[in-house]
Amino acid sequence: MGREKGNKGFLKNKRSKKMERYSFKFFFNNEQREYKKKRYTYVALDSCILIDMMKVLTGTAQFKKSPQYYSMLSKLMKRNIFNKDHSKNPRGDLVFCVLPHVLQEISNEDGEIHASMKKFIEKQTVILDIAPCNQKNFDKKISRLSSEYCNKGFFLDEENAPTVDSLIVAEASFFNLTLLSRDRHICINFKDKSPKEKIRVIKEINRKAFSNNFDGAQAEPKRIEHFLNALEKGEDMPKLRNEDILISDLQQFIWGIDHNGIAKEKE
């Protein structure tokens, strides 16, 4: 007999004991779809977003005052890769990251996360903890980038002194993370004469600073609704970079997320 066309073989039916034909091509295509690795998007959260998330969790959010914003925020939270007990959220595809200076903003003078936010931060976010051996070099790069922003007239207070916003944007840029915020000083401010100019200049500064290791989509500060719209449109998302300066345990944890979809419980 000649070989059947279409890569067809035989499968025994346990009930009828008859031989039925099946397609290897169909079988393997379905296997590939079933086991296709899920892609996760890392995003940095500004302190104002973290505080509002806590309001949603505690039932104190003023939905009636800002219905569209809190609706978008709730939608964003449902896509978190972590549940409240740090277990895997099957529907989650976002990894919420806390930058060093954002961590300072939500911590007390002793460096301890405020009690009201501690469980949420430790269980449902990834704190970007810099390895001590890399801290000095990291601070130097962030300070330089922050100064570049300020020299262009961004992130200055009423006395023209740099604000912490410049450092937070610089850290997000360093890790190539979309910075989610609702602060008009950080995101697009539609009251400005040229609303998109600030973001354009920031990205230009970042491209010059990271010319040697910039690849793919470039991160920028965004409002939640703009970020979610970009995700739904299937736009290419910025990928986390420079994670090799983080503490080794955290690097392994991130590797576990990227390769297994979840990692073992954080210490």
PDB file of C-alpha atoms in Angstrom:
ATOM      1  CA  MET A   1       0.000   0.000   0.000  1.00  0.00           C
ATOM      2  CA  GLY A   2       1.108   3.522  -0.704  1.00  0.00           C
ATOM      3  CA  ARG A   3       1.533   6.047   2.042  1.00  0.00           C
ATOM      4  CA  GLU A   4      -1.638   8.022   2.845  1.00  0.00           C
ATOM      5  CA  LYS A   5      -1.517  11.714   2.050  1.00  0.00           C
ATOM      6  CA  GLY A   6      -1.933  14.350   4.721  1.00  0.00           C
ATOM      7  CA  ASN A   7       0.233  12.722   7.424  1.00  0.00           C
ATOM      8  CA  LYS A   8      -2.703  10.612   8.633  1.00  0.00           C
ATOM      9  CA  GLY A   9      -2.354   7.768  11.119  1.00  0.00           C
ATOM     10  CA  PHE A  10      -4.600   5.577  13.243  1.00  0.00           C
ATOM     11  CA  LEU A  11      -6.077   5.891  16.730  1.00  0.00           C
ATOM     12  CA  LYS A  12      -7.867   3.031  18.485  1.00  0.00           C
ATOM     13  CA  ASN A  13     -11.338   3.836  19.849  1.00  0.00           C
ATOM     14  CA  LYS A  14     -11.733   2.078  23.227  1.00  0.00           C
ATOM     15  CA  ARG A  15     -15.529   1.747  22.895  1.00  0.00           C
ATOM     16  CA  SER A  16     -15.943   0.443  19.364  1.00  0.00           C
ATOM     17  CA  LYS A  17     -12.488  -1.143  19.107  1.00  0.00           C
ATOM     18  CA  LYS A  18     -12.340   0.358  15.634  1.00  0.00           C
ATOM     19  CA  MET A  19      -9.447   2.180  14.094  1.00  0.00           C
ATOM     20  CA  GLU A  20     -10.091   5.838  13.344  1.00  0.00           C
ATOM     21  CA  ARG A  21      -7.962   8.170  11.282  1.00  0.00           C
ATOM     22  CA  TYR A  22      -6.513  11.326  12.773  1.00  0.00           C
ATOM     23  CA  SER A  23      -4.243  14.072  11.532  1.00  0.00           C
ATOM     24  CA  PHE A  24      -0.778  14.476  13.098  1.00  0.00           C
ATOM     25  CA  LYS A  25      -0.746  18.054  11.798  1.00  0.00           C
ATOM     26  CA  PHE A  26      -3.981  18.868  13.642  1.00  0.00           C
ATOM     27  CA  PHE A  27      -2.703  17.188  16.815  1.00  0.00           C
ATOM     28  CA  PHE A  28       0.632  19.020  16.973  1.00  0.00           C
ATOM     29  CA  ASN A  29      -0.844  22.398  16.062  1.00  0.00           C
ATOM     30  CA  ASN A  30      -3.243  22.081  18.984  1.00  0.00           C
ATOM     31  CA  GLU A  31      -0.434  21.001  21.284  1.00  0.00           C
ATOM     32  CA  GLN A  32       1.556  24.094  20.334  1.00  0.00           C
ATOM     33  CA  ARG A  33      -1.404  26.358  20.978  1.00  0.00           C
ATOM     34  CA  GLU A  34      -2.064  24.747  24.369  1.00  0.00           C
ATOM     35  CA  TYR A  35       1.515  25.014  25.585  1.00  0.00           C
ATOM     36  CA  LYS A  36       2.408  28.339  24.014  1.00  0.00           C
ATOM     37  CA  LYS A  37       4.285  30.375  26.637  1.00  0.00           C
ATOM     38  CA  LYS A  38       2.340  33.307  27.966  1.00  0.00           C
ATOM     39  CA  ARG A  39       4.034  36.682  27.663  1.00  0.00           C
ATOM     40  CA  TYR A  40       4.038  38.965  30.682  1.00  0.00           C
ATOM     41  CA  THR A  41       4.357  42.729  30.675  1.00  0.00           C
ATOM     42  CA  TYR A  42       6.272  44.452  33.479  1.00  0.00           C
ATOM     43  CA  VAL A  43       5.029  47.899  34.473  1.00  0.00           C
ATOM     44  CA  ALA A  44       6.110  50.366  37.171  1.00  0.00           C
ATOM     45  CA  LEU A  45       3.473  51.900  39.430  1.00  0.00           C
ATOM     46  CA  ASP A  46       3.687  55.435  40.759  1.00  0.00           C
ATOM     47  CA  SER A  47       2.873  55.909  44.450  1.00  0.00           C
ATOM     48  CA  CYS A  48      -0.460  57.591  43.616  1.00  0.00           C
ATOM     49  CA  ILE A  49      -1.540  54.486  41.689  1.00  0.00           C
ATOM     50  CA  LEU A  50      -0.530  52.193  44.551  1.00  0.00           C
ATOM     51  CA  ILE A  51      -2.488  54.303  47.037  1.00  0.00           C
ATOM     52  CA  ASP A  52      -5.568  54.250  44.804  1.00  0.00           C
ATOM     53  CA  MET A  53      -5.266  50.475  44.435  1.00  0.00           C
ATOM     54  CA  MET A  54      -5.389  50.183  48.213  1.00  0.00           C
ATOM     55  CA  LYS A  55      -8.525  52.324  48.219  1.00  0.00           C
ATOM     56  CA  VAL A  56     -10.154  49.900  45.792  1.00  0.00           C
ATOM     57  CA  LEU A  57      -9.155  46.917  47.945  1.00  0.00           C
ATOM     58  CA  THR A  58     -10.406  48.504  51.158  1.00  0.00           C
ATOM     59  CA  GLY A  59     -13.625  49.829  49.642  1.00  0.00           C
ATOM     60  CA  THR A  60     -12.760  53.486  50.218  1.00  0.00           C
ATOM     61  CA  ALA A  61     -12.304  54.487  46.576  1.00  0.00           C
ATOM     62  CA  GLN A  62     -14.575  57.312  45.454  1.00  0.00           C
ATOM     63  CA  PHE A  63     -16.003  55.616  42.366  1.00  0.00           C
ATOM     64  CA  LYS A  64     -18.754  58.196  41.990  1.00  0.00           C
ATOM     65  CA  LYS A  65     -16.239  61.040  41.883  1.00  0.00           C
ATOM     66  CA  SER A  66     -13.981  59.415  39.270  1.00  0.00           C
ATOM     67  CA  PRO A  67     -15.959  56.492  37.772  1.00  0.00           C
ATOM     68  CA  GLN A  68     -13.935  56.115  34.586  1.00  0.00           C
ATOM     69  CA  TYR A  69     -10.590  56.211  36.377  1.00  0.00           C
ATOM     70  CA  TYR A  70     -11.505  53.685  39.074  1.00  0.00           C
ATOM     71  CA  SER A  71     -13.177  51.447  36.523  1.00  0.00           C
ATOM     72  CA  MET A  72      -9.930  51.385  34.532  1.00  0.00           C
ATOM     73  CA  LEU A  73      -7.904  50.866  37.702  1.00  0.00           C
ATOM     74  CA  SER A  74     -10.052  47.888  38.727  1.00  0.00           C
ATOM     75  CA  LYS A  75      -9.655  46.444  35.238  1.00  0.00           C
ATOM     76  CA  LEU A  76      -5.891  46.872  35.518  1.00  0.00           C
ATOM     77  CA  MET A  77      -5.769  45.141  38.915  1.00  0.00           C
ATOM     78  CA  LYS A  78      -7.587  42.086  37.576  1.00  0.00           C
ATOM     79  CA  ARG A  79      -4.695  41.543  35.170  1.00  0.00           C
ATOM     80  CA  ASN A  80      -2.113  41.310  37.965  1.00  0.00           C
ATOM     81  CA  ILE A  81      -0.164  38.052  37.727  1.00  0.00           C
ATOM     82  CA  PHE A  82      -0.462  37.658  41.520  1.00  0.00           C
ATOM     83  CA  ASN A  83      -3.559  37.061  43.647  1.00  0.00           C
ATOM     84  CA  LYS A  84      -3.760  38.562  47.141  1.00  0.00           C
ATOM     85  CA  ASP A  85      -2.193  35.396  48.635  1.00  0.00           C
ATOM     86  CA  HIS A  86       0.656  35.537  46.083  1.00  0.00           C
ATOM     87  CA  SER A  87      -0.737  32.551  44.170  1.00  0.00           C
ATOM     88  CA  LYS A  88      -0.887  32.675  40.379  1.00  0.00           C
ATOM     89  CA  ASN A  89      -3.759  34.527  38.747  1.00  0.00           C
ATOM     90  CA  PRO A  90      -4.582  32.451  35.618  1.00  0.00           C
ATOM     91  CA  ARG A  91      -5.966  35.544  33.863  1.00  0.00           C
ATOM     92  CA  GLY A  92      -3.051  37.758  34.860  1.00  0.00           C
ATOM     93  CA  ASP A  93      -0.529  39.029  32.353  1.00  0.00           C
ATOM     94  CA  LEU A  94       0.893  42.093  34.138  1.00  0.00           C
ATOM     95  CA  VAL A  95       3.724  42.222  36.669  1.00  0.00           C
ATOM     96  CA  PHE A  96       3.444  45.313  38.884  1.00  0.00           C
ATOM     97  CA  CYS A  97       6.866  46.691  39.853  1.00  0.00           C
ATOM     98  CA  VAL A  98       7.807  49.087  42.650  1.00  0.00           C
ATOM     99  CA  LEU A  99      10.747  51.387  41.902  1.00  0.00           C
ATOM    100  CA  PRO A 100      13.292  52.308  44.634  1.00  0.00           C
ATOM    101  CA  HIS A 101      12.104  55.914  45.061  1.00  0.00           C
ATOM    102  CA  VAL A 102       8.452  54.893  44.959  1.00  0.00           C
ATOM    103  CA  LEU A 103       9.236  52.434  47.744  1.00  0.00           C
ATOM    104  CA  GLN A 104      10.672  55.308  49.767  1.00  0.00           C
ATOM    105  CA  GLU A 105       7.475  57.295  49.283  1.00  0.00           C
ATOM    106  CA  ILE A 106       5.319  54.506  50.717  1.00  0.00           C
ATOM    107  CA  SER A 107       7.685  53.729  53.608  1.00  0.00           C
ATOM    108  CA  ASN A 108       8.293  55.404  56.975  1.00  0.00           C
ATOM    109  CA  GLU A 109      11.511  57.001  58.211  1.00  0.00           C
ATOM    110  CA  ASP A 110      12.855  53.587  59.228  1.00  0.00           C
ATOM    111  CA  GLY A 111      12.414  52.266  55.694  1.00  0.00           C
ATOM    112  CA  GLU A 112       9.450  50.057  56.613  1.00  0.00           C
ATOM    113  CA  ILE A 113       6.476  49.923  54.240  1.00  0.00           C
ATOM    114  CA  HIS A 114       3.419  51.558  55.777  1.00  0.00           C
ATOM    115  CA  ALA A 115       1.338  48.895  57.506  1.00  0.00           C
ATOM    116  CA  SER A 116      -1.755  49.576  55.400  1.00  0.00           C
ATOM    117  CA  MET A 117       0.143  48.725  52.214  1.00  0.00           C
ATOM    118  CA  LYS A 118       2.677  46.171  53.416  1.00  0.00           C
ATOM    119  CA  LYS A 119       0.780  42.976  52.573  1.00  0.00           C
ATOM    120  CA  PHE A 120      -0.284  44.222  49.147  1.00  0.00           C
ATOM    121  CA  ILE A 121       3.230  45.359  48.199  1.00  0.00           C
ATOM    122  CA  GLU A 122       4.912  42.163  49.393  1.00  0.00           C
ATOM    123  CA  LYS A 123       2.359  39.738  47.962  1.00  0.00           C
ATOM    124  CA  GLN A 124       1.170  41.358  44.756  1.00  0.00           C
ATOM    125  CA  THR A 125       4.080  43.399  43.428  1.00  0.00           C
ATOM    126  CA  VAL A 126       7.764  42.973  42.629  1.00  0.00           C
ATOM    127  CA  ILE A 127      10.029  45.370  44.522  1.00  0.00           C
ATOM    128  CA  LEU A 128      13.048  46.235  42.387  1.00  0.00           C
ATOM    129  CA  ASP A 129      15.785  45.787  44.973  1.00  0.00           C
ATOM    130  CA  ILE A 130      19.229  46.880  43.752  1.00  0.00           C
ATOM    131  CA  ALA A 131      22.219  44.703  44.688  1.00  0.00           C
ATOM    132  CA  PRO A 132      24.527  46.589  47.122  1.00  0.00           C
ATOM    133  CA  CYS A 133      27.503  46.162  44.794  1.00  0.00           C
ATOM    134  CA  ASN A 134      25.576  47.961  42.029  1.00  0.00           C
ATOM    135  CA  GLN A 135      23.918  50.664  44.131  1.00  0.00           C
ATOM    136  CA  LYS A 136      26.561  53.365  43.662  1.00  0.00           C
ATOM    137  CA  ASN A 137      26.678  52.986  39.884  1.00  0.00           C
ATOM    138  CA  PHE A 138      22.873  52.864  39.697  1.00  0.00           C
ATOM    139  CA  ASP A 139      22.489  56.055  41.759  1.00  0.00           C
ATOM    140  CA  LYS A 140      25.023  57.794  39.533  1.00  0.00           C
ATOM    141  CA  LYS A 141      23.133  56.925  36.347  1.00  0.00           C
ATOM    142  CA  ILE A 142      19.764  57.884  37.806  1.00  0.00           C
ATOM    143  CA  SER A 143      21.106  61.205  39.075  1.00  0.00           C
ATOM    144  CA  ARG A 144      22.583  62.018  35.674  1.00  0.00           C
ATOM    145  CA  LEU A 145      19.351  61.156  33.872  1.00  0.00           C
ATOM    146  CA  SER A 146      17.302  63.139  36.374  1.00  0.00           C
ATOM    147  CA  SER A 147      19.503  66.181  35.787  1.00  0.00           C
ATOM    148  CA  GLU A 148      18.961  65.902  32.036  1.00  0.00           C
ATOM    149  CA  TYR A 149      15.192  66.043  32.539  1.00  0.00           C
ATOM    150  CA  CYS A 150      15.444  69.017  34.867  1.00  0.00           C
ATOM    151  CA  ASN A 151      17.724  70.884  32.471  1.00  0.00           C
ATOM    152  CA  LYS A 152      14.873  70.727  29.971  1.00  0.00           C
ATOM    153  CA  GLY A 153      12.538  72.313  32.517  1.00  0.00           C
ATOM    154  CA  PHE A 154      10.723  69.161  33.653  1.00  0.00           C
ATOM    155  CA  PHE A 155      10.012  67.910  37.196  1.00  0.00           C
ATOM    156  CA  LEU A 156      10.894  71.151  38.977  1.00  0.00           C
ATOM    157  CA  ASP A 157       9.138  72.655  41.989  1.00  0.00           C
ATOM    158  CA  GLU A 158       8.131  76.311  42.402  1.00  0.00           C
ATOM    159  CA  GLU A 159      11.719  77.188  43.335  1.00  0.00           C
ATOM    160  CA  ASN A 160      13.088  75.346  40.264  1.00  0.00           C
ATOM    161  CA  ALA A 161      14.523  72.583  42.422  1.00  0.00           C
ATOM    162  CA  PRO A 162      14.342  68.963  41.166  1.00  0.00           C
ATOM    163  CA  THR A 163      11.443  66.920  42.536  1.00  0.00           C
ATOM    164  CA  VAL A 164      11.380  63.205  43.335  1.00  0.00           C
ATOM    165  CA  ASP A 165       9.334  62.747  40.149  1.00  0.00           C
ATOM    166  CA  SER A 166      12.504  63.217  38.109  1.00  0.00           C
ATOM    167  CA  LEU A 167      14.144  60.303  39.941  1.00  0.00           C
ATOM    168  CA  ILE A 168      11.101  58.046  39.587  1.00  0.00           C
ATOM    169  CA  VAL A 169      10.861  58.686  35.835  1.00  0.00           C
ATOM    170  CA  ALA A 170      14.611  58.105  35.513  1.00  0.00           C
ATOM    171  CA  GLU A 171      14.371  54.757  37.333  1.00  0.00           C
ATOM    172  CA  ALA A 172      11.472  53.618  35.159  1.00  0.00           C
ATOM    173  CA  SER A 173      13.469  54.656  32.085  1.00  0.00           C
ATOM    174  CA  PHE A 174      16.525  52.749  33.301  1.00  0.00           C
ATOM    175  CA  PHE A 175      14.509  49.524  33.591  1.00  0.00           C
ATOM    176  CA  ASN A 176      12.544  50.348  30.412  1.00  0.00           C
ATOM    177  CA  LEU A 177       9.246  50.102  32.285  1.00  0.00           C
ATOM    178  CA  THR A 178       6.067  51.936  31.396  1.00  0.00           C
ATOM    179  CA  LEU A 179       5.429  54.179  34.401  1.00  0.00           C
ATOM    180  CA  LEU A 180       1.719  54.243  35.242  1.00  0.00           C
ATOM    181  CA  SER A 181       0.659  57.449  36.938  1.00  0.00           C
ATOM    182  CA  ARG A 182      -2.139  59.996  37.059  1.00  0.00           C
ATOM    183  CA  ASP A 183       0.186  62.843  38.016  1.00  0.00           C
ATOM    184  CA  ARG A 184      -0.010  65.590  35.381  1.00  0.00           C
ATOM    185  CA  HIS A 185       3.643  66.466  36.086  1.00  0.00           C
ATOM    186  CA  ILE A 186       4.680  62.970  35.007  1.00  0.00           C
ATOM    187  CA  CYS A 187       2.189  61.985  32.299  1.00  0.00           C
ATOM    188  CA  ILE A 188       0.784  63.914  29.384  1.00  0.00           C
ATOM    189  CA  ASN A 189      -0.895  67.078  30.595  1.00  0.00           C
ATOM    190  CA  PHE A 190      -3.546  68.083  28.076  1.00  0.00           C
ATOM    191  CA  LYS A 191      -3.567  71.606  29.471  1.00  0.00           C
ATOM    192  CA  ASP A 192      -0.055  72.138  28.137  1.00  0.00           C
ATOM    193  CA  LYS A 193       0.361  74.018  24.864  1.00  0.00           C
ATOM    194  CA  SER A 194       2.043  70.941  23.330  1.00  0.00           C
ATOM    195  CA  PRO A 195       0.920  67.981  25.525  1.00  0.00           C
ATOM    196  CA  LYS A 196       3.110  65.358  23.849  1.00  0.00           C
ATOM    197  CA  GLU A 197       6.287  67.435  23.763  1.00  0.00           C
ATOM    198  CA  LYS A 198       7.416  66.490  27.269  1.00  0.00           C
ATOM    199  CA  ILE A 199       7.146  62.759  26.552  1.00  0.00           C
ATOM    200  CA  ARG A 200       8.944  63.190  23.219  1.00  0.00           C
ATOM    201  CA  VAL A 201      11.882  64.992  24.859  1.00  0.00           C
ATOM    202  CA  ILE A 202      12.089  62.463  27.718  1.00  0.00           C
ATOM    203  CA  LYS A 203      12.249  59.583  25.233  1.00  0.00           C
ATOM    204  CA  GLU A 204      14.898  61.403  23.225  1.00  0.00           C
ATOM    205  CA  ILE A 205      17.033  61.867  26.352  1.00  0.00           C
ATOM    206  CA  ASN A 206      16.581  58.197  27.209  1.00  0.00           C
ATOM    207  CA  ARG A 207      17.595  57.044  23.731  1.00  0.00           C
ATOM    208  CA  LYS A 208      20.856  58.971  24.012  1.00  0.00           C
ATOM    209  CA  ALA A 209      21.516  57.661  27.519  1.00  0.00           C
ATOM    210  CA  PHE A 210      20.814  54.012  26.626  1.00  0.00           C
ATOM    211  CA  SER A 211      21.977  53.914  23.026  1.00  0.00           C
ATOM    212  CA  ASN A 212      24.106  50.831  23.631  1.00  0.00           C
ATOM    213  CA  ASN A 213      21.396  48.619  25.108  1.00  0.00           C
ATOM    214  CA  PHE A 214      18.110  49.969  23.782  1.00  0.00           C
ATOM    215  CA  ASP A 215      16.112  47.489  21.756  1.00  0.00           C
ATOM    216  CA  GLY A 216      12.424  47.122  20.952  1.00  0.00           C
ATOM    217  CA  ALA A 217       9.582  49.265  22.283  1.00  0.00           C
ATOM    218  CA  GLN A 218      10.673  52.227  24.395  1.00  0.00           C
ATOM    219  CA  ALA A 219       8.978  52.876  27.715  1.00  0.00           C
ATOM    220  CA  GLU A 220       7.353  56.153  28.678  1.00  0.00           C
ATOM    221  CA  PRO A 221       5.068  57.476  31.439  1.00  0.00           C
ATOM    222  CA  LYS A 222       1.406  56.717  30.687  1.00  0.00           C
ATOM    223  CA  ARG A 223      -2.020  57.124  32.157  1.00  0.00           C
ATOM    224  CA  ILE A 224      -3.857  53.880  32.881  1.00  0.00           C
ATOM    225  CA  GLU A 225      -6.465  54.297  30.152  1.00  0.00           C
ATOM    226  CA  HIS A 226      -3.792  54.898  27.499  1.00  0.00           C
ATOM    227  CA  PHE A 227      -1.822  51.862  28.658  1.00  0.00           C
ATOM    228  CA  LEU A 228      -4.855  49.553  28.620  1.00  0.00           C
ATOM    229  CA  ASN A 229      -5.849  50.815  25.180  1.00  0.00           C
ATOM    230  CA  ALA A 230      -2.363  50.022  23.888  1.00  0.00           C
ATOM    231  CA  LEU A 231      -2.595  46.502  25.326  1.00  0.00           C
ATOM    232  CA  GLU A 232      -5.993  45.865  23.771  1.00  0.00           C
ATOM    233  CA  LYS A 233      -4.716  47.052  20.391  1.00  0.00           C
ATOM    234  CA  GLY A 234      -1.888  44.529  20.638  1.00  0.00           C
ATOM    235  CA  GLU A 235       0.854  47.153  20.532  1.00  0.00           C
ATOM    236  CA  ASP A 236       4.406  46.021  21.263  1.00  0.00           C
ATOM    237  CA  MET A 237       5.096  46.521  24.969  1.00  0.00           C
ATOM    238  CA  PRO A 238       8.442  47.649  26.453  1.00  0.00           C
ATOM    239  CA  LYS A 239      10.444  44.793  27.938  1.00  0.00           C
ATOM    240  CA  LEU A 240      12.219  44.868  31.275  1.00  0.00           C
ATOM    241  CA  ARG A 241      15.961  45.465  30.924  1.00  0.00           C
ATOM    242  CA  ASN A 242      18.996  45.918  33.193  1.00  0.00           C
ATOM    243  CA  GLU A 243      17.589  43.404  35.685  1.00  0.00           C
ATOM    244  CA  ASP A 244      21.131  42.110  36.141  1.00  0.00           C
ATOM    245  CA  ILE A 245      21.772  44.904  38.674  1.00  0.00           C
ATOM    246  CA  LEU A 246      19.081  43.539  41.016  1.00  0.00           C
ATOM    247  CA  ILE A 247      19.814  41.225  43.938  1.00  0.00           C
ATOM    248  CA  SER A 248      20.409  37.645  42.772  1.00  0.00           C
ATOM    249  CA  ASP A 249      17.304  36.165  44.458  1.00  0.00           C
ATOM    250  CA  LEU A 250      15.134  38.703  42.655  1.00  0.00           C
ATOM    251  CA  GLN A 251      16.777  37.924  39.324  1.00  0.00           C
ATOM    252  CA  GLN A 252      15.916  34.256  39.848  1.00  0.00           C
ATOM    253  CA  PHE A 253      12.384  35.191  40.841  1.00  0.00           C
ATOM    254  CA  ILE A 254      11.908  37.192  37.636  1.00  0.00           C
ATOM    255  CA  TRP A 255      13.404  34.343  35.611  1.00  0.00           C
ATOM    256  CA  GLY A 256      10.825  32.034  37.174  1.00  0.00           C
ATOM    257  CA  ILE A 257       7.991  34.337  36.141  1.00  0.00           C
ATOM    258  CA  ASP A 258       9.210  34.606  32.554  1.00  0.00           C
ATOM    259  CA  HIS A 259       9.860  30.900  32.099  1.00  0.00           C
ATOM    260  CA  ASN A 260       7.281  29.214  34.322  1.00  0.00           C
ATOM    261  CA  GLY A 261       4.554  31.822  34.492  1.00  0.00           C
ATOM    262  CA  ILE A 262       4.991  32.056  38.250  1.00  0.00           C
ATOM    263  CA  ALA A 263       7.819  31.699  40.734  1.00  0.00           C
ATOM    264  CA  LYS A 264       8.165  30.075  44.113  1.00  0.00           C
ATOM    265  CA  GLU A 265       7.079  32.029  47.152  1.00  0.00           C
ATOM    266  CA  LYS A 266       9.293  35.014  47.867  1.00  0.00           C
ATOM    267  CA  GLU A 267      11.375  34.732  50.996  1.00  0.00           C
TER     268      GLU A 267
END
